[in-house]
Short mmCIF file of C-alpha atoms in Angstrom, two decimals:
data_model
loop_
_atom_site.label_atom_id
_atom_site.label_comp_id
_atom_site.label_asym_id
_atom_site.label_seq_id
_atom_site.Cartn_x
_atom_site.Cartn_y
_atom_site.Cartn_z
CA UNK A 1 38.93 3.79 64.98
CA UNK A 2 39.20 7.75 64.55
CA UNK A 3 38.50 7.64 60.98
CA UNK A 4 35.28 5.49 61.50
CA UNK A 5 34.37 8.17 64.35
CA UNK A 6 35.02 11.09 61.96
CA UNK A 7 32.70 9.51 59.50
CA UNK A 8 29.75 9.11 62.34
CA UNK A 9 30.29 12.60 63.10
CA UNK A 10 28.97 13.46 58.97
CA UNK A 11 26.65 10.43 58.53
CA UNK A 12 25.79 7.93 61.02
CA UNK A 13 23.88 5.68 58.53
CA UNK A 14 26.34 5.59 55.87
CA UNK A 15 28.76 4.32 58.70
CA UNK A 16 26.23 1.31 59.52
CA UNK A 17 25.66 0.33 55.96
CA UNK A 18 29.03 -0.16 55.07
CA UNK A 19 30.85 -1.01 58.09
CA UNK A 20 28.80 -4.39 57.51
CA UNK A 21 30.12 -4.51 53.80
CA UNK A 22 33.67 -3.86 54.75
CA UNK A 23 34.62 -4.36 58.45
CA UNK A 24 38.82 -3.02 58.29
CA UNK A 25 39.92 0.26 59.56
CA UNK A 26 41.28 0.69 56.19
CA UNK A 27 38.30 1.19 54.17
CA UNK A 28 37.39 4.61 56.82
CA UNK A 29 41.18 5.27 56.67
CA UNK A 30 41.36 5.71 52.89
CA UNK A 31 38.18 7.12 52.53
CA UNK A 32 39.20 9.92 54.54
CA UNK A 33 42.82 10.32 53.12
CA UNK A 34 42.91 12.91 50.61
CA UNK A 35 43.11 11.76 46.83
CA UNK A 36 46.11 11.59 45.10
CA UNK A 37 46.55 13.73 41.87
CA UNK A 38 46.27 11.65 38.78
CA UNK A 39 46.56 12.37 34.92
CA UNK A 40 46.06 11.20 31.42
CA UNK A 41 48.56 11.97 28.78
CA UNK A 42 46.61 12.79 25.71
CA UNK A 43 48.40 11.45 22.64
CA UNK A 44 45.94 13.04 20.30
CA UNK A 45 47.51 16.04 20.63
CA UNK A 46 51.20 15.02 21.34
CA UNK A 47 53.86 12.50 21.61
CA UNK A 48 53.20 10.53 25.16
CA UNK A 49 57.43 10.50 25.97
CA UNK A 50 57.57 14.45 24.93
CA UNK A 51 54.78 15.50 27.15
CA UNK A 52 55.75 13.07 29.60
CA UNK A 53 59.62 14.92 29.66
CA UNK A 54 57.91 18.29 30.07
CA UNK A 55 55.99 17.53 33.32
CA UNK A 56 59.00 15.66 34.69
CA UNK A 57 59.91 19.27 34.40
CA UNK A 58 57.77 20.17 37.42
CA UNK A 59 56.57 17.00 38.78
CA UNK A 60 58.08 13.47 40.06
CA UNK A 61 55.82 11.16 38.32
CA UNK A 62 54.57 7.28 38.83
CA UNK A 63 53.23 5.30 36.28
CA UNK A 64 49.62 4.18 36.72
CA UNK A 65 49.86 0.10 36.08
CA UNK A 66 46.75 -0.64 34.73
CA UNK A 67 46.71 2.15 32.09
CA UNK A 68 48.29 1.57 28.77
CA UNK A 69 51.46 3.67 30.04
CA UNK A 70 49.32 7.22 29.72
CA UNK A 71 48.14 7.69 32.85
CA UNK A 72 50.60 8.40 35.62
CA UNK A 73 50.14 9.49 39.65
CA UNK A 74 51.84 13.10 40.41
CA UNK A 75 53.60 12.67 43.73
CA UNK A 76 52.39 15.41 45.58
CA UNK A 77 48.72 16.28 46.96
CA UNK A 78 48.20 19.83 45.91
CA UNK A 79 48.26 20.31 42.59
CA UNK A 80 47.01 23.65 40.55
CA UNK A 81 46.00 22.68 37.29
CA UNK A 82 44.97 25.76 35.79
CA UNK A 83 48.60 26.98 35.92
CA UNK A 84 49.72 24.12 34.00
CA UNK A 85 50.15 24.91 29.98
CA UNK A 86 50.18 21.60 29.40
CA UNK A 87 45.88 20.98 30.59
CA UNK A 88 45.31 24.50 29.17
CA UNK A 89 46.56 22.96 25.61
CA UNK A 90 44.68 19.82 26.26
CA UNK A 91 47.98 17.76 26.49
CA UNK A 92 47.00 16.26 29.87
CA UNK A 93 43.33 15.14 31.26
CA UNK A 94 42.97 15.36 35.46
CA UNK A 95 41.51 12.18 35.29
CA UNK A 96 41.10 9.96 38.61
CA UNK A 97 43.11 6.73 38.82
CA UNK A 98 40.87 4.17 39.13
CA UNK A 99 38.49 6.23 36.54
CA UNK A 100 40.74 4.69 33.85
CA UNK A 101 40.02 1.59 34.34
CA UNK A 102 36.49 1.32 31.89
CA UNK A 103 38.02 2.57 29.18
CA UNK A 104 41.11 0.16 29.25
CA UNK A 105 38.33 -3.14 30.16
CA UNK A 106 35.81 -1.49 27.24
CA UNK A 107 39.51 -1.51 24.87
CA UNK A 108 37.99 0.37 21.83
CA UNK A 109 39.73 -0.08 18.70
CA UNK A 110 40.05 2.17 15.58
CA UNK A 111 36.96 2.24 13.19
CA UNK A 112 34.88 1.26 15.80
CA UNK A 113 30.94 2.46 16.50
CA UNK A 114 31.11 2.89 20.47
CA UNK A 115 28.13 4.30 22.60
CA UNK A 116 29.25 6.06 26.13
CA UNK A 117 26.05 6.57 27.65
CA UNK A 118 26.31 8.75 30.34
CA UNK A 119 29.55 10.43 29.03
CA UNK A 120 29.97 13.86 30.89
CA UNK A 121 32.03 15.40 32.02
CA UNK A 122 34.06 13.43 29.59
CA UNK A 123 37.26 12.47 30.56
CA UNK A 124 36.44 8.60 29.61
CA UNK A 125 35.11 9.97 26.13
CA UNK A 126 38.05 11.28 25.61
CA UNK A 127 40.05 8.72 26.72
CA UNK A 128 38.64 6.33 24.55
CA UNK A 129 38.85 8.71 21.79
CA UNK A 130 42.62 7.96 22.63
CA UNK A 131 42.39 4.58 22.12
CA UNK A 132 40.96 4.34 18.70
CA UNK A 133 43.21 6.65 17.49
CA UNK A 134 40.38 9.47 16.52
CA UNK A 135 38.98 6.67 14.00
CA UNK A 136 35.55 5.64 14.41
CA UNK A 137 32.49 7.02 15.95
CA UNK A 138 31.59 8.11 19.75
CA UNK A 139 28.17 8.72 20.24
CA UNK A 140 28.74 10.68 23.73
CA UNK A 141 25.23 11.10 25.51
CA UNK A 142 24.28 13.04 28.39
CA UNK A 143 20.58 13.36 30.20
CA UNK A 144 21.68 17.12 31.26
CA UNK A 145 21.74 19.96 28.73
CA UNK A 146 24.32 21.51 31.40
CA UNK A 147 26.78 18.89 31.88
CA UNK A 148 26.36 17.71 28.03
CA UNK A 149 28.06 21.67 27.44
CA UNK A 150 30.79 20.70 29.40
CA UNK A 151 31.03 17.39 27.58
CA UNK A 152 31.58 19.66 24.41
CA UNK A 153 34.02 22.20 25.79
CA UNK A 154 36.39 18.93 27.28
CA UNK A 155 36.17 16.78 23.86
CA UNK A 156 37.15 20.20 22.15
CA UNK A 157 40.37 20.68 23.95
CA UNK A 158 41.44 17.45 24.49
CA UNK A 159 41.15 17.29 20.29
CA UNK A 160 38.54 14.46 20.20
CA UNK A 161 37.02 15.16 16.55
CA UNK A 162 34.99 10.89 15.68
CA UNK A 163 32.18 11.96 19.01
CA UNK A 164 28.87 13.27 18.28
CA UNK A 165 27.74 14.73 21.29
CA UNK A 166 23.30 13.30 22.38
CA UNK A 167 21.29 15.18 25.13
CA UNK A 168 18.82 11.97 25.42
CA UNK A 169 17.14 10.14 28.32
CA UNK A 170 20.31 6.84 28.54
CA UNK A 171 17.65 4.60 28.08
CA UNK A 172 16.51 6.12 24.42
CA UNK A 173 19.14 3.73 22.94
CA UNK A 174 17.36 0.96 23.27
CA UNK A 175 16.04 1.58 20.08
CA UNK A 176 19.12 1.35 18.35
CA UNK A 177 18.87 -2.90 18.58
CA UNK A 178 22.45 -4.63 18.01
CA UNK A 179 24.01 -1.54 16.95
CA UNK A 180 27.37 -0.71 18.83
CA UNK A 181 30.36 -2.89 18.89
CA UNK A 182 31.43 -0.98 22.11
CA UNK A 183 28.95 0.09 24.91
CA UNK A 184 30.24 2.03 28.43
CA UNK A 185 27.75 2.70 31.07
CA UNK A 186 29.60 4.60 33.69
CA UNK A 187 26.23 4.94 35.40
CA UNK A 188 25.35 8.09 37.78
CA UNK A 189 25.64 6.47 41.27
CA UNK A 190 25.74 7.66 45.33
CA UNK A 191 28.99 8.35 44.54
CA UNK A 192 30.78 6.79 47.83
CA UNK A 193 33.80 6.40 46.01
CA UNK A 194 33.87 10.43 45.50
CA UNK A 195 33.74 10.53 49.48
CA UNK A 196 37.80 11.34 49.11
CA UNK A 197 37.55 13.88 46.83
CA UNK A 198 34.84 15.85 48.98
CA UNK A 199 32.91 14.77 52.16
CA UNK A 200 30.15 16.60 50.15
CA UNK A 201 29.04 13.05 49.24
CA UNK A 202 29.21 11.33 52.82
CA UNK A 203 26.73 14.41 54.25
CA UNK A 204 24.22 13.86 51.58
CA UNK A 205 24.32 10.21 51.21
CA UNK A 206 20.96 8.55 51.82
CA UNK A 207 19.52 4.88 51.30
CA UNK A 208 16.79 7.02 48.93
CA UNK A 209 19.45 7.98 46.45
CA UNK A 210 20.93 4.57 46.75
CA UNK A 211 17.13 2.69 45.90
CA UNK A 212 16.54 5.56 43.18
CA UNK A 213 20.30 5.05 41.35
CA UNK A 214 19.87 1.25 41.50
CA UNK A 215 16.52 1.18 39.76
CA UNK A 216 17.90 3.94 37.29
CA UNK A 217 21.10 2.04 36.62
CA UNK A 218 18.82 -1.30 36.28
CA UNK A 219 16.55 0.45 33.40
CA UNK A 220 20.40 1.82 31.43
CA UNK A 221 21.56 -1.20 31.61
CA UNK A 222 18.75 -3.26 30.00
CA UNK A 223 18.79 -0.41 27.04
CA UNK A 224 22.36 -0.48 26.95
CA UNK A 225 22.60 -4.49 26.52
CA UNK A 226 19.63 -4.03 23.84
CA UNK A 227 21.69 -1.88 21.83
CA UNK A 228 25.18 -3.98 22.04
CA UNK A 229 25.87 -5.59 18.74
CA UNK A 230 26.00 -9.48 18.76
CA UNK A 231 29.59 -10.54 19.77
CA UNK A 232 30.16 -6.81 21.21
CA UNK A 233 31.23 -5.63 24.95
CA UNK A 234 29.42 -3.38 27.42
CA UNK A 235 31.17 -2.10 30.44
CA UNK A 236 28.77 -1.23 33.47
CA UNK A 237 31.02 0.57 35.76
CA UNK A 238 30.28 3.12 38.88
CA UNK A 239 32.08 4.71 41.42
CA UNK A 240 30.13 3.32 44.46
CA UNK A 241 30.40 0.39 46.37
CA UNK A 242 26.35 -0.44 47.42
CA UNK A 243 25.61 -4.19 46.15
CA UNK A 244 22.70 -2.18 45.27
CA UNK A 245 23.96 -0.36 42.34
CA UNK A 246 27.27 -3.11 41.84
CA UNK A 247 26.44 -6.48 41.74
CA UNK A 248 22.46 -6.74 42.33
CA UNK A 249 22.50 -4.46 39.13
CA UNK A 250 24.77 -6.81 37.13
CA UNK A 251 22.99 -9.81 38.65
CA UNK A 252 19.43 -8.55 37.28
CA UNK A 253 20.78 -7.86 33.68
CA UNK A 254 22.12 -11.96 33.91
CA UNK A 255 18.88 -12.79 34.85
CA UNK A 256 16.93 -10.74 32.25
CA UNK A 257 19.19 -11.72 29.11
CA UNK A 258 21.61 -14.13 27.79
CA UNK A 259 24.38 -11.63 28.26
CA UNK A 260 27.78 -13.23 29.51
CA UNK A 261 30.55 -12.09 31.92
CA UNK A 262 34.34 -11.81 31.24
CA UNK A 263 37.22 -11.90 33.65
CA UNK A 264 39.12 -8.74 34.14
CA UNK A 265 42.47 -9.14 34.59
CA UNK A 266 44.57 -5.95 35.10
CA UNK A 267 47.64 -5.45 37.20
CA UNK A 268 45.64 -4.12 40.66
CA UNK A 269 44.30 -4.96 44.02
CA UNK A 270 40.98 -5.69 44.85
CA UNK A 271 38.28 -6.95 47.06
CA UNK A 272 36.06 -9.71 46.44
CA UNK A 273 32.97 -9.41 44.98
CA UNK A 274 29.75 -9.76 46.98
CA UNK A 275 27.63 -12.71 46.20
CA UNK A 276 25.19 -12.44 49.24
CA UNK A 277 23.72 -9.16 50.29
CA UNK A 278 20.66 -8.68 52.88
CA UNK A 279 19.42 -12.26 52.53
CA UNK A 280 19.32 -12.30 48.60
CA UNK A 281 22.34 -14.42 46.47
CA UNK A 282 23.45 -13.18 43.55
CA UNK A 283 25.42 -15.17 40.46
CA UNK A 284 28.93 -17.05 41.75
CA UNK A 285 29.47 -15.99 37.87
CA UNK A 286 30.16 -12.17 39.62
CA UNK A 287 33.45 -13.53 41.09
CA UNK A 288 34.39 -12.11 37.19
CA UNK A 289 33.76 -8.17 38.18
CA UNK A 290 35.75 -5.85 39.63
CA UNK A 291 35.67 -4.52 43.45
CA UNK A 292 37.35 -1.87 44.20
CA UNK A 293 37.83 -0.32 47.63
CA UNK A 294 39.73 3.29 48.69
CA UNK A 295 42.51 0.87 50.49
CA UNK A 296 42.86 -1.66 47.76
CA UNK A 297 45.03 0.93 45.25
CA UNK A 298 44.51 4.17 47.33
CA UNK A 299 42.20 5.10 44.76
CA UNK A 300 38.57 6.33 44.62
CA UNK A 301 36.08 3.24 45.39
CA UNK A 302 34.74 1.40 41.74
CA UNK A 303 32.98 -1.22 40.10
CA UNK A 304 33.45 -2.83 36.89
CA UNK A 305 31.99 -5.40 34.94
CA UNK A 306 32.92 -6.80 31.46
CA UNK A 307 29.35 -8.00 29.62
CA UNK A 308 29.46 -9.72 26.69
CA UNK A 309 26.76 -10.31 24.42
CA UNK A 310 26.60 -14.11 22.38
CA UNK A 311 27.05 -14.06 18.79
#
């Protein structure tokens, strides 16, 4: 149990919460092991097998399973991107593992009108940018003026010319009624799942900024599904694991609407979804989103759920 003990050392109550949501060794384990380096091969400025040769260069490389054979893990921890030509061209995009997995669920297609609502820094803008083949139109929105910069600078050198970058509240698109054929809300979160990047987000984790991202991520959501075109797909996705910004928040936008879940079915492990949490039950229809915990992959903790909306 020294990882668990490590993690009371930091933050006692973020040990009590979610030793009762997952009760292995494994879940302290990998949150504590350090993450492994993972990136995107941009094929809107390159061929994937000729950029793919000139890293093999430098790097042993694995492929990434549930990608769409662009993302691959480097096999070693420390790795200095800024001396790589290859991200200062825009060829590759750091991106984290399980961080790919929206874009492939939201599976935007050329000529498409897709919404990422809380876009920045960007590397799922510009990943689905990769997917539609530069045809279509991103609207990429950010709440921050500051982080909505660095939105701009990253869809500039990754070569991402269909997004129009929005500084607006996520919830302004609600306006916008039936609009988008494609909607991803990767919604701001407590960040758990970031715990193995930097223990940053275990000291500052607190059940306040768990209660304040949940009722945020309950208000995006609702715009977000008002938006969503008849017959379209939103993805909700965080990198948490709190039933209180996963599956209550998924559970309250099935209770509010007529919206629909779809199965995901990618090539990964996972861990079941939560159907009962602190006395309340949720939908069994859940059992259809994705749980994703540091042990399951050896990936960053996330969340996914595929929303459709009737015709």
């Amino acid at each position: 149990m020294e990882y668990l003990e490590e993690f009371r050392k930091i933050n006692e109550k973020l040990v009590e919460r979610y030793s009762k949501l997952d009760e292995s060794e494994d879940f302290w384990k990998y949150l504590y092991k350090p993450l492994r380096p993972s990136i995107r091969i941009n094929t809107l400025k390159g061929h994937l097998n000729e950029i793919k040769s000139l890293l093999e260069e430098k790097f042993e490389l694995e492929p990434i399973p549930w990608t769409k054979g662009e993302g691959f893990f480097i096999k070693r921890y420390e790795v200095n991107f800024g001396e790589l030509i290859e991200y200062s061209l825009g060829l590759i995009i750091p991106q984290e593992a399980s961080s790919m997995i929206p874009p492939v669920v939201l599976d935007p297609q050329p000529g498409e009108l897709v919404l990422d609502m809380a876009a920045a820094p960007g590397s799922k803008t510009t990943q689905i940018a990769q997917y539609m083949n530069n045809e279509g139109c991103i609207i990429a929105n950010d709440a921050k003026r500051d982080r909505a910069n660095i939105l701009i600078s990253n869809l500039n050198k990754a070569g991402v010319l269909i997004a129009k970058v929005t500084v607006k509240d996520g919830a302004y698109f609600r306006r916008y009624e039936n609009t988008f054929d494609k909607i991803l809300l990767d919604a701001p979160c407590s960040s758990v799942g970031m715990i193995k990047k930097n223990f940053k987000f275990a000291r500052t984790w607190s059940m306040g900024k768990v209660y304040y991202h949940s009722k945020l991520q309950k208000r995006l959501i609702l715009a977000a599904y008002k938006a969503l075109k008849p017959g379209g797909v939103l993805v909700y996705s965080t990198c948490t694991v709190d039933p209180l910004e996963n599956e209550e928040v998924v559970d309250f936008l099935l209770q509010k609407t007529d919206a629909k879940l779809e199965k995901i079915n990618l090539p990964l492990k996972s861990t079941e979804p939560v159907l009962e949490w602190e006395g309340k039950k949720y939908s069994d229809e859940l059992k259809k989103t994705l749980r994703i915990h540091p042990q399951d992959n050896d990936t960053e903790a996330f969340y996914i759920a595929k929303i459709r909306k009737p015709r």
